[in-house]
Structure formats: structure tokens, C-alpha cells
PDB file of C-alpha atoms in Angstrom:
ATOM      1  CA  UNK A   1      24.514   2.883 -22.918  1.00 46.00           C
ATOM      2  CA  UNK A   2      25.835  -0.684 -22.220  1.00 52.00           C
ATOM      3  CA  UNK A   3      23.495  -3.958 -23.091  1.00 54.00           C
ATOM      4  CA  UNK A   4      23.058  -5.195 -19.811  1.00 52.00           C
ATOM      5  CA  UNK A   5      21.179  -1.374 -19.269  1.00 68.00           C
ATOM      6  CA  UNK A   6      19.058  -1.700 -22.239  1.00 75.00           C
ATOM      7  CA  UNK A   7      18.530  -5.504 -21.665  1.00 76.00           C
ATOM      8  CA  UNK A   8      17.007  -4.558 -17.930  1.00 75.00           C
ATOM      9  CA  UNK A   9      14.767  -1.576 -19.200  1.00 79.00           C
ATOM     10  CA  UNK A  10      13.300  -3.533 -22.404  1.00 82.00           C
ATOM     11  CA  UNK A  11      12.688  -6.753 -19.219  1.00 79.00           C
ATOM     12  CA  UNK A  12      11.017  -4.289 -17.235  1.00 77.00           C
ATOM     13  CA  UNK A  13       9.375  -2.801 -20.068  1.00 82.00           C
ATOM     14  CA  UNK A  14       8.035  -6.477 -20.416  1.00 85.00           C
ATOM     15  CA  UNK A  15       7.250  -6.522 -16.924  1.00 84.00           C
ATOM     16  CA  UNK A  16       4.875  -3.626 -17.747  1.00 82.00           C
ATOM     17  CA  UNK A  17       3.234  -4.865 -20.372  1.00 84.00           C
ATOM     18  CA  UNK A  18       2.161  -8.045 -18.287  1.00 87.00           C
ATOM     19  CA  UNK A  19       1.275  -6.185 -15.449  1.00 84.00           C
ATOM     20  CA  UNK A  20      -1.480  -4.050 -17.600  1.00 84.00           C
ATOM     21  CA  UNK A  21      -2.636  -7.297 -19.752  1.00 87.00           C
ATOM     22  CA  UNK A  22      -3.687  -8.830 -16.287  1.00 87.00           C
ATOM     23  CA  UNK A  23      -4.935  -5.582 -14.950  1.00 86.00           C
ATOM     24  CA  UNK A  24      -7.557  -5.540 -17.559  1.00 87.00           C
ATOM     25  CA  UNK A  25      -8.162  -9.717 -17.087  1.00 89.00           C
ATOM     26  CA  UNK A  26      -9.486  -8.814 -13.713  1.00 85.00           C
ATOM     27  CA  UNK A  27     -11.313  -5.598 -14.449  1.00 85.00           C
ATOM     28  CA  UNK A  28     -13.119  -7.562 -17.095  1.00 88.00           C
ATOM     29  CA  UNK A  29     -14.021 -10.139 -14.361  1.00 89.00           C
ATOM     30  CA  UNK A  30     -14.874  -7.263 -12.525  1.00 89.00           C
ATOM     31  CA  UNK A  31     -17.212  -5.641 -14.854  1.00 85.00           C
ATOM     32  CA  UNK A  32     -18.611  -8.995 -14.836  1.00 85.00           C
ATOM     33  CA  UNK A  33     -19.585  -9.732 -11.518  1.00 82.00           C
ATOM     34  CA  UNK A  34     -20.907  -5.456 -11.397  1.00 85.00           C
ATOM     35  CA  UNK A  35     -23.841  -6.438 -13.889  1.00 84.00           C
ATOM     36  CA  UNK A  36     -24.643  -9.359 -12.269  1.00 82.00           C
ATOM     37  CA  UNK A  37     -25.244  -7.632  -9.065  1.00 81.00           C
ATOM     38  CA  UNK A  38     -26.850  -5.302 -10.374  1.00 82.00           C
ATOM     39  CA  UNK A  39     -29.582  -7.299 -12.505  1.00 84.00           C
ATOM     40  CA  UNK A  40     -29.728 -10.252  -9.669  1.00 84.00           C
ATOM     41  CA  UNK A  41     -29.021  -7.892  -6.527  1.00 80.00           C
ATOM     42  CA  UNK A  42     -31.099 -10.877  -4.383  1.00 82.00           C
ATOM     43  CA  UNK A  43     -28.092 -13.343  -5.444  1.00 77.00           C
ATOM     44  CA  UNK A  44     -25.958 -12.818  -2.579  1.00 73.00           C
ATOM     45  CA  UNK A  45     -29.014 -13.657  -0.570  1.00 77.00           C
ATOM     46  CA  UNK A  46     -28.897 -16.892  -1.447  1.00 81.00           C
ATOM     47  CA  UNK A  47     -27.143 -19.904   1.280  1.00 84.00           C
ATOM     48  CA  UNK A  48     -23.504 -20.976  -0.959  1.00 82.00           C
ATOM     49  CA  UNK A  49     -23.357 -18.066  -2.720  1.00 82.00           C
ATOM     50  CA  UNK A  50     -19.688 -16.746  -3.272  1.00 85.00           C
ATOM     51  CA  UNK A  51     -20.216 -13.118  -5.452  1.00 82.00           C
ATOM     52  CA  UNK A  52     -19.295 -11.153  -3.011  1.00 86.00           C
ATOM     53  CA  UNK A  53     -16.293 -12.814  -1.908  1.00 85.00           C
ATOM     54  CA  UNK A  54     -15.372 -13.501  -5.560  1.00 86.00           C
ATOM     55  CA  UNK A  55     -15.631  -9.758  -6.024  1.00 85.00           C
ATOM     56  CA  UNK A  56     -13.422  -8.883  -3.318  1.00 87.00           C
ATOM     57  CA  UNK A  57     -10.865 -11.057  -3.975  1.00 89.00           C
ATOM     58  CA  UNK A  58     -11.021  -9.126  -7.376  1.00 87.00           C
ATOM     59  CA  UNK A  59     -10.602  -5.790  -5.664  1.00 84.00           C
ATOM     60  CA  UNK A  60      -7.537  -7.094  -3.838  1.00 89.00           C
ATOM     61  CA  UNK A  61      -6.383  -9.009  -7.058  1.00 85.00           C
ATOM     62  CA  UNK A  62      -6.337  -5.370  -9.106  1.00 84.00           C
ATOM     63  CA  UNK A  63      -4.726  -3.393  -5.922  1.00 86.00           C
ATOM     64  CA  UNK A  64      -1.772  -5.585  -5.977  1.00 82.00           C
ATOM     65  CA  UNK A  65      -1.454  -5.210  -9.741  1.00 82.00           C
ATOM     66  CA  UNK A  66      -1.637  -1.570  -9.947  1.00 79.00           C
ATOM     67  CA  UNK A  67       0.836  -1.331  -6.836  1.00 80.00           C
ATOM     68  CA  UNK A  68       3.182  -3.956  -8.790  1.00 80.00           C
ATOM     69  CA  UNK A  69       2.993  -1.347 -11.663  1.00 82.00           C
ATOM     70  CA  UNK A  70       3.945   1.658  -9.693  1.00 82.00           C
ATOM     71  CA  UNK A  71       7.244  -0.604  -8.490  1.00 81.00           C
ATOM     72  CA  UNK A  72       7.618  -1.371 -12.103  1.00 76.00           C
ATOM     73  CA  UNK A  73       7.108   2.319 -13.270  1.00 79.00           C
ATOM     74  CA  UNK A  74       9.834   4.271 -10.820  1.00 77.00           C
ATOM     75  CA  UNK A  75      12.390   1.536 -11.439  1.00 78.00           C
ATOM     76  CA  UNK A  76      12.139   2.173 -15.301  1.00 73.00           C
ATOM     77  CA  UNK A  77      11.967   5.733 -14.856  1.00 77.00           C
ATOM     78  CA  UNK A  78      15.184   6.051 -12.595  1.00 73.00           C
ATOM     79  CA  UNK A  79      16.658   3.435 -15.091  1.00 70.00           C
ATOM     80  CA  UNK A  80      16.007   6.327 -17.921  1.00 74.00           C
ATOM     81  CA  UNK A  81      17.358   9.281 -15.502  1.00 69.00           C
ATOM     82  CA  UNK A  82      20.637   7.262 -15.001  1.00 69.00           C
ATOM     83  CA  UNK A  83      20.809   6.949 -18.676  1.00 68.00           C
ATOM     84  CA  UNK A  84      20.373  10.407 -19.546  1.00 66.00           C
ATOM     85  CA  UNK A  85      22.137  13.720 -19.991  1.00 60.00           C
ATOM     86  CA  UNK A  86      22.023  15.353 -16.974  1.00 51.00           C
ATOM     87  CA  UNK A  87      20.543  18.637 -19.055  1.00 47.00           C
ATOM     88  CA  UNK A  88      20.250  19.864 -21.868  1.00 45.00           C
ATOM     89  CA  UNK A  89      22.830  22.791 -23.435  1.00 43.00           C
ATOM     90  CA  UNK A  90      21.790  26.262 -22.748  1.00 42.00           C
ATOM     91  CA  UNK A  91      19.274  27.201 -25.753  1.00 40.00           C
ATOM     92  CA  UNK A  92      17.365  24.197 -25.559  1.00 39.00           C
ATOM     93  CA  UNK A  93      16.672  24.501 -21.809  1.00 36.00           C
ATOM     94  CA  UNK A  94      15.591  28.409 -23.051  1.00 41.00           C
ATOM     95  CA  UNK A  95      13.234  26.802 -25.194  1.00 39.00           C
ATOM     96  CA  UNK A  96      12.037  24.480 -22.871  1.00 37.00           C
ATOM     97  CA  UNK A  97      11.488  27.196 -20.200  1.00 46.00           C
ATOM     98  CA  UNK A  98       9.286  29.658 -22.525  1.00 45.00           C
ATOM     99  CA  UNK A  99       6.502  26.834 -22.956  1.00 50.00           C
ATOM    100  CA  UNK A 100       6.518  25.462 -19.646  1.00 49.00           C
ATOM    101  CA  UNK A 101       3.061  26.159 -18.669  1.00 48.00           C
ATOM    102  CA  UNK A 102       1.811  24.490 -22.171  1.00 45.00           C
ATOM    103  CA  UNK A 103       3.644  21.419 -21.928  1.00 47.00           C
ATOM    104  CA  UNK A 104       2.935  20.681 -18.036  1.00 45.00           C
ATOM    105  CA  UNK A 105      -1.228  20.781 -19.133  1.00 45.00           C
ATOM    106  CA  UNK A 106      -0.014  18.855 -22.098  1.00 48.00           C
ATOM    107  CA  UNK A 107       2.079  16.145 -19.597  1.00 45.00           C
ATOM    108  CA  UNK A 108      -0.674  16.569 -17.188  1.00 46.00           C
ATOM    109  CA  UNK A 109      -3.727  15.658 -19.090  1.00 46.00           C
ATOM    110  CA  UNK A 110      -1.801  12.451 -20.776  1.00 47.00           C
ATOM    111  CA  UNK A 111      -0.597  11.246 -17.413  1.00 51.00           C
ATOM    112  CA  UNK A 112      -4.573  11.327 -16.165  1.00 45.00           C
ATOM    113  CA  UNK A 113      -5.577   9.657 -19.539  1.00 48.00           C
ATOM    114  CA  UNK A 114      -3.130   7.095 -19.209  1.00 55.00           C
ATOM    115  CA  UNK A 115      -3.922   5.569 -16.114  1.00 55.00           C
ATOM    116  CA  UNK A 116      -5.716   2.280 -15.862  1.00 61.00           C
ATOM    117  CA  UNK A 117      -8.923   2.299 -14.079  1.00 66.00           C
ATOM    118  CA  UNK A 118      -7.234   0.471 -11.143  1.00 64.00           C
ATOM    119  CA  UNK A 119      -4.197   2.817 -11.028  1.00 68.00           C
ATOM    120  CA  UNK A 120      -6.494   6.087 -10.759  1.00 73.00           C
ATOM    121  CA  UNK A 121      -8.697   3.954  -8.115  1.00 76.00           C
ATOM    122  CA  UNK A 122      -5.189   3.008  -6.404  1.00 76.00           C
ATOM    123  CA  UNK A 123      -4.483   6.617  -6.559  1.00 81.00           C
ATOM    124  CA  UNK A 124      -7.357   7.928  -5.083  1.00 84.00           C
ATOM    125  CA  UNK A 125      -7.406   5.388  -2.102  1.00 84.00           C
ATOM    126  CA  UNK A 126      -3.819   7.027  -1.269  1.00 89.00           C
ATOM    127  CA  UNK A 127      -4.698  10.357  -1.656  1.00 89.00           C
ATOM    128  CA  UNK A 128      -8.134   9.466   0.407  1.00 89.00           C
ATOM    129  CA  UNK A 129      -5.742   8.264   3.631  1.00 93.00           C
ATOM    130  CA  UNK A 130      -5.193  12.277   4.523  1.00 92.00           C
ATOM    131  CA  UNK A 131      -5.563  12.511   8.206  1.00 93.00           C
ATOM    132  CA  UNK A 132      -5.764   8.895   8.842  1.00 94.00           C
ATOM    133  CA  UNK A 133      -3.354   6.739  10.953  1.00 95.00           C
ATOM    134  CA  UNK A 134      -1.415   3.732   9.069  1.00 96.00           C
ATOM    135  CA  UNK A 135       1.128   1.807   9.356  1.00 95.00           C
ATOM    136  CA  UNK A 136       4.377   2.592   8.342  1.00 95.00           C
ATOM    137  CA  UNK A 137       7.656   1.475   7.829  1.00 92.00           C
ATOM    138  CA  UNK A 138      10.305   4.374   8.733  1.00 85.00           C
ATOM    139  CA  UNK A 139      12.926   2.768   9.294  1.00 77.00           C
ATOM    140  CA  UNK A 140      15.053  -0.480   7.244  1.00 58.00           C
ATOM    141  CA  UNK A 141      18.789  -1.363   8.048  1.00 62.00           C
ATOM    142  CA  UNK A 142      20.459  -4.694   7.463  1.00 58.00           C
ATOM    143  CA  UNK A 143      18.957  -6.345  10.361  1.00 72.00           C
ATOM    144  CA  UNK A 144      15.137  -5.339  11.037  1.00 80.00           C
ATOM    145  CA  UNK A 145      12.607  -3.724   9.875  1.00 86.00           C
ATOM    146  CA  UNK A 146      10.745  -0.734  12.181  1.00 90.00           C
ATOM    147  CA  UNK A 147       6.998  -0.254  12.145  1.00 94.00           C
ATOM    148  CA  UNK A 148       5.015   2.612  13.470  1.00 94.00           C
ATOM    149  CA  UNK A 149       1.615   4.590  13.896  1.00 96.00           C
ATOM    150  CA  UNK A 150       2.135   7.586  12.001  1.00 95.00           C
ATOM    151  CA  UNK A 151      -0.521   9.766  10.293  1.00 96.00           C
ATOM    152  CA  UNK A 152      -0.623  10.856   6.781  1.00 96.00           C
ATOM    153  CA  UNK A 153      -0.671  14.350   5.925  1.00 96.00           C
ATOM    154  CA  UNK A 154      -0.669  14.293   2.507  1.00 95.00           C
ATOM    155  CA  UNK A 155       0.060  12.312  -0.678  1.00 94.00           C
ATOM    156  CA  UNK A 156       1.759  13.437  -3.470  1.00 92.00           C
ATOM    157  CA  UNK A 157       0.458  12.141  -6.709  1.00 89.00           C
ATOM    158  CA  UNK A 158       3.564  13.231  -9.185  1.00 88.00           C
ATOM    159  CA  UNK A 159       6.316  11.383  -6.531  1.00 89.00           C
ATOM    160  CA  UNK A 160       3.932   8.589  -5.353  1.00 89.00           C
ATOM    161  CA  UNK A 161       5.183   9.483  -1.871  1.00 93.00           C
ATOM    162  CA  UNK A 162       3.403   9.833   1.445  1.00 95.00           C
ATOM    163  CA  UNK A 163       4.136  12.830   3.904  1.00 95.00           C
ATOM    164  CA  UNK A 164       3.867  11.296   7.392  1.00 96.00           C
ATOM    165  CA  UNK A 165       3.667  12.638  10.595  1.00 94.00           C
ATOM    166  CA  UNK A 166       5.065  10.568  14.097  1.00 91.00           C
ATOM    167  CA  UNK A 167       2.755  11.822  16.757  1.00 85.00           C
ATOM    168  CA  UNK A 168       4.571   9.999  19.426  1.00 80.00           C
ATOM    169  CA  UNK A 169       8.111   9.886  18.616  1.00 69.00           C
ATOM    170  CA  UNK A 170       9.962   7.459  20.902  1.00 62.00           C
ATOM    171  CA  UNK A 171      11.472   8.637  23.916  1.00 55.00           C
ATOM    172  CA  UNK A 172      15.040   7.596  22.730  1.00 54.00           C
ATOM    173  CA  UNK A 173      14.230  10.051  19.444  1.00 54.00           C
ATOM    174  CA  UNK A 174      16.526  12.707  18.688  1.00 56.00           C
ATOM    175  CA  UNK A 175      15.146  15.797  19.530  1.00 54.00           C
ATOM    176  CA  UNK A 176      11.720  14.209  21.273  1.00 59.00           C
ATOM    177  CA  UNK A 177       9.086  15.499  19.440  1.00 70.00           C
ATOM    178  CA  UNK A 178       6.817  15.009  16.534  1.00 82.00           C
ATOM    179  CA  UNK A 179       8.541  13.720  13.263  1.00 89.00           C
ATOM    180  CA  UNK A 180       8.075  13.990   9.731  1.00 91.00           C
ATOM    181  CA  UNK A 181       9.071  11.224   6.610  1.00 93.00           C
ATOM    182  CA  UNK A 182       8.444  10.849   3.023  1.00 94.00           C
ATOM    183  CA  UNK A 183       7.714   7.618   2.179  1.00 94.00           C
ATOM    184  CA  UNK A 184       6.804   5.212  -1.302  1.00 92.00           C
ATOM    185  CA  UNK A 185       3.645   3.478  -0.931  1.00 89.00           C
ATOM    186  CA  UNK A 186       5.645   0.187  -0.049  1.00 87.00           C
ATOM    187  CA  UNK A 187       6.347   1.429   3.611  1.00 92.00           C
ATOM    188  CA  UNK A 188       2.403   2.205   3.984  1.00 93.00           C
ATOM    189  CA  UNK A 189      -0.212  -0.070   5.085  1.00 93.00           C
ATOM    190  CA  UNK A 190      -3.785   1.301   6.007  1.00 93.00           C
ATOM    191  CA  UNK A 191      -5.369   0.058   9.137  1.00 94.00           C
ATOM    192  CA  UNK A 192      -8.984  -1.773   8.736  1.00 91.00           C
ATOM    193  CA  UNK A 193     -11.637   0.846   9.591  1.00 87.00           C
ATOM    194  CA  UNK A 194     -12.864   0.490  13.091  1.00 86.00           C
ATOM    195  CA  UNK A 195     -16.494   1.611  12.479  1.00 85.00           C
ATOM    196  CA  UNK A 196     -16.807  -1.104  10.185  1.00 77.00           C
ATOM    197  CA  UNK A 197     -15.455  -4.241  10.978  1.00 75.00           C
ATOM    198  CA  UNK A 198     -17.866  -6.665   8.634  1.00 74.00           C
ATOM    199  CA  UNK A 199     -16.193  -5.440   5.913  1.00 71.00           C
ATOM    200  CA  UNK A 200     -12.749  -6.058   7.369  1.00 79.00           C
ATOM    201  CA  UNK A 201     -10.673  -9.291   6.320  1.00 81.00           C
ATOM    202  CA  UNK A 202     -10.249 -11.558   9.374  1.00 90.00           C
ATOM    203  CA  UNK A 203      -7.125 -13.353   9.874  1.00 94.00           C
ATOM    204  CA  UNK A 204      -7.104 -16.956  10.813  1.00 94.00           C
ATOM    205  CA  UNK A 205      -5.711 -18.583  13.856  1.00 94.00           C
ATOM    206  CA  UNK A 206      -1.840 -19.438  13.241  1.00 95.00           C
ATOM    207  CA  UNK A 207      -1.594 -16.676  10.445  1.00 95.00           C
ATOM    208  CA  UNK A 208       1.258 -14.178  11.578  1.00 95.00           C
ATOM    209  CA  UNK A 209       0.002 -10.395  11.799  1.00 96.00           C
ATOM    210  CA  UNK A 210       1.764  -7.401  11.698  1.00 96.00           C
ATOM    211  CA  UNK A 211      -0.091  -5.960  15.334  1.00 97.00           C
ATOM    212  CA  UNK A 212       0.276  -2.774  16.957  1.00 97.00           C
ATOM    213  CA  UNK A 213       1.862  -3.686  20.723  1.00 96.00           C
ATOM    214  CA  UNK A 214      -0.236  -2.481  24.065  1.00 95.00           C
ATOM    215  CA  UNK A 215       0.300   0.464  24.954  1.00 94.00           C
ATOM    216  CA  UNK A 216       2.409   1.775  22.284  1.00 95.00           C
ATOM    217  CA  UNK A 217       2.668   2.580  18.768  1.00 94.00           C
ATOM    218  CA  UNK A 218       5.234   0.159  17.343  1.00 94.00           C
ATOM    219  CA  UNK A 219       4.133  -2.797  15.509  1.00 95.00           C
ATOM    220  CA  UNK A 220       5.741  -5.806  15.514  1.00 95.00           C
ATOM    221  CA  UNK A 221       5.114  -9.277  14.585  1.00 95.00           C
ATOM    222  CA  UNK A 222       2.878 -11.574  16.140  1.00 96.00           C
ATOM    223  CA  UNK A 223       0.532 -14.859  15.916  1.00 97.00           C
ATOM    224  CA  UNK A 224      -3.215 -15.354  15.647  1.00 97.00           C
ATOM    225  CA  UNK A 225      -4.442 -17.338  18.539  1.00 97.00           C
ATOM    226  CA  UNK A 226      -8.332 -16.368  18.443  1.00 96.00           C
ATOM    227  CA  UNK A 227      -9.743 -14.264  16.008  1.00 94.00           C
ATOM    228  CA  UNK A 228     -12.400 -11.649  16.672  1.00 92.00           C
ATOM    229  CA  UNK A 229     -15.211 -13.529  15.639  1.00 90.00           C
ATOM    230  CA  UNK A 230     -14.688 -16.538  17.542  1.00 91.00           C
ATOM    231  CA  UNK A 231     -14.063 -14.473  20.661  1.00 88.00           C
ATOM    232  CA  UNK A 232     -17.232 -12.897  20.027  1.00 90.00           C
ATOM    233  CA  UNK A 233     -15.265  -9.144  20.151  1.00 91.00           C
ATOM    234  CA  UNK A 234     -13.739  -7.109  18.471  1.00 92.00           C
ATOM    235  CA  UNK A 235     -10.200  -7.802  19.585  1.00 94.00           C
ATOM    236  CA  UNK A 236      -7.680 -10.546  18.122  1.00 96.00           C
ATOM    237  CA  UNK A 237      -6.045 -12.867  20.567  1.00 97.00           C
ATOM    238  CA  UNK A 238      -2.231 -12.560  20.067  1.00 97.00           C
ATOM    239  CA  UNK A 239       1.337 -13.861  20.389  1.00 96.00           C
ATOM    240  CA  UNK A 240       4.164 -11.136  19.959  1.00 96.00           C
ATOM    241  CA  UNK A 241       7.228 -12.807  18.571  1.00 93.00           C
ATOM    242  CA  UNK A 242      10.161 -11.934  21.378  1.00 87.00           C
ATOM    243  CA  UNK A 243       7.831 -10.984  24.098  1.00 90.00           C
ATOM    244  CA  UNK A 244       8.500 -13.894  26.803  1.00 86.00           C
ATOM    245  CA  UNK A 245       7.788 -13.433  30.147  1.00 83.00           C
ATOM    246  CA  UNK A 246       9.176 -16.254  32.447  1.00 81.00           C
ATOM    247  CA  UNK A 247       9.730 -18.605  29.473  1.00 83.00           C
ATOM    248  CA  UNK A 248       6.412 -18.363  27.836  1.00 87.00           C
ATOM    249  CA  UNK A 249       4.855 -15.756  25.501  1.00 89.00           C
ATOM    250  CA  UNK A 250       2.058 -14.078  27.024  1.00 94.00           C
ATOM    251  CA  UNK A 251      -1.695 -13.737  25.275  1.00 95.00           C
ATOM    252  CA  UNK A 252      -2.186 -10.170  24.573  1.00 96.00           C
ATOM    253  CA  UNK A 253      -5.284  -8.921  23.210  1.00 97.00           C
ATOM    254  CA  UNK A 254      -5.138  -5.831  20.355  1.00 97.00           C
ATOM    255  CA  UNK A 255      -8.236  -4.614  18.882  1.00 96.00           C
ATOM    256  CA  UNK A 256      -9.022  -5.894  15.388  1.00 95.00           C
ATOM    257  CA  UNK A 257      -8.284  -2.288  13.480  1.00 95.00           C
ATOM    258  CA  UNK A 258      -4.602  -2.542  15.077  1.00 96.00           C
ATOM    259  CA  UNK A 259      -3.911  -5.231  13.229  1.00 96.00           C
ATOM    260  CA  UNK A 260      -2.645  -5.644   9.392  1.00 94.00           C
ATOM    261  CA  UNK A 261      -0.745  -8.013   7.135  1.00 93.00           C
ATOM    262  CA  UNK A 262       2.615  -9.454   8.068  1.00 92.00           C
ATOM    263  CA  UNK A 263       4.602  -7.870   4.878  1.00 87.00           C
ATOM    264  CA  UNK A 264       6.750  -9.788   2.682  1.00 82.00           C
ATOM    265  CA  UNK A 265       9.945 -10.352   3.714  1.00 79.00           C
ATOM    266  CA  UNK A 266       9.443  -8.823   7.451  1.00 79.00           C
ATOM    267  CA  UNK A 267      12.660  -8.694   9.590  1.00 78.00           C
ATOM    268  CA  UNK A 268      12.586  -8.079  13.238  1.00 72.00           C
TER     269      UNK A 268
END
């Protein structure tokens, strides 16, 4: 094992240990905030108050965290496989074999217990997403990223990977019909529910969107030019980057629950 290896695990090992420290900073704030509600429910009531959208901002604060420590977690752990034997000799594996059954209730039940709060509630918001469309990211060369509609049948809680399925593959697809992917949580966004739109964040005009284009299911970037509210719908008001017709880019409207965050570091 060279230095620079162990120097990179013990960094992200450091990385770790930051990540949980602020995990708990915000769940304490969290905690907070839950007790106020709940002994001054008529608080929010009031004209200027901000609990609610301190809360959320909370929520979104401790999602990002406990995604961060996933990242963290699988590039530590595929540090340690590279480091590794590749098996052990004969009698040990032998050994290993006869109390399999013990040890995975042992590894499961330690794993479950060592989960932060907001990595079990991450967990359970991914395995929640069965059946539901999202957005995902199936494709990434060199040049551009590929969005698409896909919909999750099932999440896998040992791998942290999605099973997705492409309903409507495109027509230059190999083959034509529906696809299948495994994907890390990275390459998934979930769509804002349409039944409920209060309780979905609304992005400002000039903020670029990741949007789902008319009549299709490929995403692709775009620009806030009217936001639901102010239209008085439940649409957004978009520019698609790339789309010009006769010189100009076209308005297009896309319901509000087709539209998500513009990921970090988008190419298209």
C-alpha cells in the first residue's frame, strides 16, 4: 500500500467525519424548530414568520449531507477493495462460508444501527420512488450529458443503485423497445409531485431548469421566463437552450412537475 493510497483514504475518512458532525448541526436545528411547532403550532400563522421556510431549508440542508456521505462512503469503500486481497486462501473462505447466515444478521443489524437519522430518511425517500417517474441521467460521454423520463422499479439498499425502466426508448435505440439501467443516486432526480404543487419549490425567473421538452421525454436545459405563480397556472414559461426557430428561441410552456434542478456541472 503506497502513501499517496493511505493519504486519500485517511482525507476521505476526514471527509466523513465532517460530513456526520454537520449532519447532526442541522438535525439539532431540526429538533429545534419540531418542538416549537409543536408547542406554538399558531406561529406560522403569524404575517413575517419564516419557521416553515427555515425548516425546509433544513430538510434540504440534511438531504444534501447524507447524499454527500453516500459519495464519500462508495469512494472509500472501492478505495479499500482496490487495496485488498482479492480472497482469502482456501480454509479461511471455508470458515467464512459455514457462518454466513450469522454474520450477514450480524452485518445487517450494525449497518441499520449505524445510519444517521438523515441517511435512513434519505434511504427511505429512494426506496419510496418505486413506480414513480424521475429524472435520470443514462447516459455521460466527454461531451454532454443525456436526461430522460424513466421509471423506477426498484432500489437496492446494499448497492445504493436504482433499477430503471425507459418506457419510451428513442426511436434511434437499439433494438426499439423498453430499456433497463442501474444507476447511483447521482443520475436520479425526483420530479415535484403534481397533486401538490404548494409544497413544491418554485424557481425564479432567469434561474436555468433542467425541463422535460414538449412532447417528449428528454430533458434538457432551459431558462425561467415566468414562473407558475405569476402566470397564475401551473405551467413554467420556458427557454430551451439550442431550440431556435428563425433566429430566436421560442417560449414553450412545460407544466411545473416537469421541471427540476439544473445539476451541477450540466453539459449539453
Amino acid at each position: 500500500m503506497s502513501s499517496p493510497d493511505i493519504a486519500s483514504i485517511l482525507e476521505n475518512s476526514r471527509e466523513l467525519d465532517r460530513l456526520r458532525k454537520d449532519q447532526e448541526e442541522v438535525l439539532v436545528e431540526i429538533n429545534k424548530l419540531h418542538k416549537k411547532l409543536q408547542a406554538t403550532p399558531e406561529v406560522v400563522e403569524k404575517p413575517g414568520d419564516s419557521s416553515l421556510s427555515k425548516l425546509k431549508t433544513l430538510y434540504i440542508q440534511a438531504r444534501d449531507l447524507s447524499e454527500k456521505e453516500v459519495t464519500v462512503s462508495n469512494l472509500l469503500l472501492s478505495q479499500l477493495d482496490a487495496l485488498l486481497p482479492s480472497g482469502p486462501p482456501g480454509q479461511q473462505r471455508r470458515k467464512i462460508d459455514g457462518n454466513d447466515q450469522k454474520r450477514k444478521r450480524m452485518k445487517s443489524d450494525s449497518d441499520i444501527s449505524r445510519l444517521s437519522p438523515s441517511m435512513r430518511s434519505h434511504i427511505e425517500a429512494c426506496v419510496n420512488l418505486k413506480d414513480e417517474q424521475v429524472a435520470a441521467r443514462v447516459t455521460s460521454d466527454a461531451e454532454k450529458d443525456e436526461w430522460f423520463v424513466v421509471k423506477v422499479i426498484n432500489f437496492d439498499e446494499k448497492t445504493k443503485e436504482f433499477e430503471v425502466l425507459d418506457e419510451e426508448p428513442g426511436d434511434d435505440e437499439e433494438g426499439g423497445g423498453q430499456r433497463k439501467y442501474k444507476l447511483p443516486a447521482s443520475c436520479i432526480i425526483p420530479f415535484p409531485k403534481r397533486n401538490d404543487p404548494s409544497s413544491t419549490q418554485e424557481f425564479p425567473a432567469g434561474r436555468q431548469v433542467l425541463a422535460v421538452y414538449p412532447g417528449t421525454t428528454a430533458l434538457y436545459k432551459a431558462t425561467v421566463i415566468s414562473t407558475p405563480r405569476k402566470r397564475k397556472s401551473d405551467e413554467y414559461l420556458l427557454e430551451f437552450d439550442d431550440d431556435e426557430e428563425d433566429g430566436a428561441l421560442p417560449q414553450r410552456t412545460v407544466p411545473f412537475h416537469k421541471v427540476v434542478p439544473l445539476p451541477e456541472g450540466h453539459r449539453q
